[in-house]
XYZ file of C-alpha atoms in Angstrom:
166
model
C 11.784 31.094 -3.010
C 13.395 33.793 -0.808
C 17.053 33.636 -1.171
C 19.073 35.726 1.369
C 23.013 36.384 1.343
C 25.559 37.047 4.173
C 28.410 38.756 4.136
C 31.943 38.166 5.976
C 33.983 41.294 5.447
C 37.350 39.985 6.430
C 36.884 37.350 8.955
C 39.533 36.021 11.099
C 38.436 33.099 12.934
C 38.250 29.695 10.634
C 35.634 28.667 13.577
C 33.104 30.982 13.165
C 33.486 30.960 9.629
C 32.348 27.221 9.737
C 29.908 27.546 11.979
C 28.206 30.194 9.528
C 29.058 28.108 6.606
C 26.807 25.373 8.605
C 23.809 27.532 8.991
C 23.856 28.906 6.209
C 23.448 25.223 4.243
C 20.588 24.493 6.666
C 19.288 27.731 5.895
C 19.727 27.221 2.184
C 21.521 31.066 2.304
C 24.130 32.016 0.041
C 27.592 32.840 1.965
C 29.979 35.567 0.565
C 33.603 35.990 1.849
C 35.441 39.414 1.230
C 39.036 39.399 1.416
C 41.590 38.940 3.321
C 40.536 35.817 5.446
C 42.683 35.826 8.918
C 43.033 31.679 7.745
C 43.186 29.085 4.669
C 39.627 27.896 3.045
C 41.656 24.358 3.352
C 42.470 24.799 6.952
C 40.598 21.469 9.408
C 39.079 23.920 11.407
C 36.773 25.743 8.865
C 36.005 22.164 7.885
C 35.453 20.993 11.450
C 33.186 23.979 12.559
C 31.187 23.230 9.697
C 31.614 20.146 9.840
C 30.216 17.746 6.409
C 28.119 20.725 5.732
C 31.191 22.685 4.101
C 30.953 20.564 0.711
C 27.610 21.765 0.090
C 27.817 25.223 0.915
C 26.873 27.785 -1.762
C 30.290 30.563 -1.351
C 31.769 32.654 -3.155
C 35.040 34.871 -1.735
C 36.312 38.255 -3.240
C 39.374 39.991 -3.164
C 38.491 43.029 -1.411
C 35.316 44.969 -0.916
C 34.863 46.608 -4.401
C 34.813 43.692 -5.829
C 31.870 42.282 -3.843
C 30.403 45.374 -5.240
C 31.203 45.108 -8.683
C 29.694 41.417 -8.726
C 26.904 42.699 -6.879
C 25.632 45.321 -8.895
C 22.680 46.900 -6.624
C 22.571 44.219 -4.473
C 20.297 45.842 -1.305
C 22.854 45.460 1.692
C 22.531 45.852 5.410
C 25.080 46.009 7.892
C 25.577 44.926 10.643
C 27.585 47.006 13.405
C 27.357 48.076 17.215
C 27.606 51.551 15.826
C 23.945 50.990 14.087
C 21.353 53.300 14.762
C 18.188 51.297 13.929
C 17.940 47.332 15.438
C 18.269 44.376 13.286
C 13.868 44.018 13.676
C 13.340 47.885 12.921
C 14.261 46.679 9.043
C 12.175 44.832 6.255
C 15.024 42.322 4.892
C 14.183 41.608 1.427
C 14.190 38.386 -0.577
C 17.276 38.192 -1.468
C 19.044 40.876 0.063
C 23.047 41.209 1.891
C 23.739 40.865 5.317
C 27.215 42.171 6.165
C 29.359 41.384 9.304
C 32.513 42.878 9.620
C 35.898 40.949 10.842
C 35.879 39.467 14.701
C 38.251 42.283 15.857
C 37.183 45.635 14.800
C 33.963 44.979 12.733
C 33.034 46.887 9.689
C 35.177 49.777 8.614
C 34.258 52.734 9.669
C 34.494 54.132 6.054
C 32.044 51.706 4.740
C 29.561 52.243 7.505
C 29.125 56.304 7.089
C 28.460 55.727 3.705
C 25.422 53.141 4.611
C 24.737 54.867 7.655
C 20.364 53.910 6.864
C 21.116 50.380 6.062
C 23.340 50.117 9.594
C 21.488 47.331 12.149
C 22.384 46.258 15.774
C 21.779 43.495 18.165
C 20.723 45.351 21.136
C 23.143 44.691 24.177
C 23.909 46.016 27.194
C 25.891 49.041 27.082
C 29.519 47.558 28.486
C 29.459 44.709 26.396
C 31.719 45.291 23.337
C 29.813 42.736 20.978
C 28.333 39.044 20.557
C 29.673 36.549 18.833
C 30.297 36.586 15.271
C 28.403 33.112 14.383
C 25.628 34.066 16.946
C 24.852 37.483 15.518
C 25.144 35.534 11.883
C 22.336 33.385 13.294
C 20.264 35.792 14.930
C 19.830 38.403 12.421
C 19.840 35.706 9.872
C 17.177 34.094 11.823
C 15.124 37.150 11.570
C 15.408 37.452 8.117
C 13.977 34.136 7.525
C 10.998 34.645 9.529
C 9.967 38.248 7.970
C 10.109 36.322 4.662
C 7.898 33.200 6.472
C 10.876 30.865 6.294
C 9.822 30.292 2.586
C 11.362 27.045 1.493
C 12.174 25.691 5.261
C 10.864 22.831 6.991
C 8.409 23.880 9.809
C 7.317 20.982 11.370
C 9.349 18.284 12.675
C 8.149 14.910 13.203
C 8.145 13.021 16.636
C 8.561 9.066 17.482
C 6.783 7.188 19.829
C 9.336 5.237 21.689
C 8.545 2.728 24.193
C 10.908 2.719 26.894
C 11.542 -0.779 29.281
């Protein structure tokens, strides 16, 4: 069963940190939080965003960056970023492997990124937007990662009713 991770380095906003929490329990992905949040785990609105989804969610949060890596030990890790050179298709995501999004403000740090500069992805955008989004990029590279790995353990097919209408 492919397994896939994302990554929230430092996120601010308990909204879109809901709203992620939310697909990732439909999406059966793991969520990991880095350290420091910009709001309370308890807070209503993380709950809210993510509504009776929250309880269920698989998360686990980390103090700061190196310790995500030192409980990751070489996990495979892409990230995320405007600054990206390749787009989020141009990659093979592997069963699971890390998606990292950096905080809603400023992103990734810089620091991290030249270090990973190969496993660096973008949304493509036009070029005077600043960025999407942070629960919409979540969902579209996440989305993208699910298909290259043929939405293994997903529900394809939905079922319709036949209603009559007076």
């Amino acid at each position: 069963m492919a397994r896939l991770n994302i990554v929230l380095h430092e996120p601010e906003i308990p909204a879109n940190t809901g709203n992620i929490g939310r697909t990732c329990v439909a999406t059966g992905t793991r969520l990991h939080l880095i350290e420091p949040l910009g709001f309370s785990l308890s807070e209503k609105a993380i709950k809210r965003a993510g509504m009776d989804y929250w309880k269920d969610l698989d998360v686990t949060t980390y103090l700061d960056y190196e310790e995500f890596l030192q409980k990751n030990p070489g996990a495979k890790i892409y990230y995320a970023t405007t600054k990206g050179l390749q787009t989020y298709t141009d990659v093979k995501f592997e069963d699971d492997c890390y998606i990292m999004f950096g905080k809603e403000s400023a992103g990734i740090p810089e620091e991290i990124l030249m270090k990973h500069k190969e496993n660096c992805i973008r949304i493509p955008m036009i070029n005077d937007i600043r960025s999407l989004n942070l629960s919409n990029s979540v969902a579209i590279v996440l989305y993208e990662a699910l298909r290259q790995n043929n939405f293994d353990h997903m529900q394809l097919q939905g079922e319709l009713h036949d209603h009559k209408w007076e």
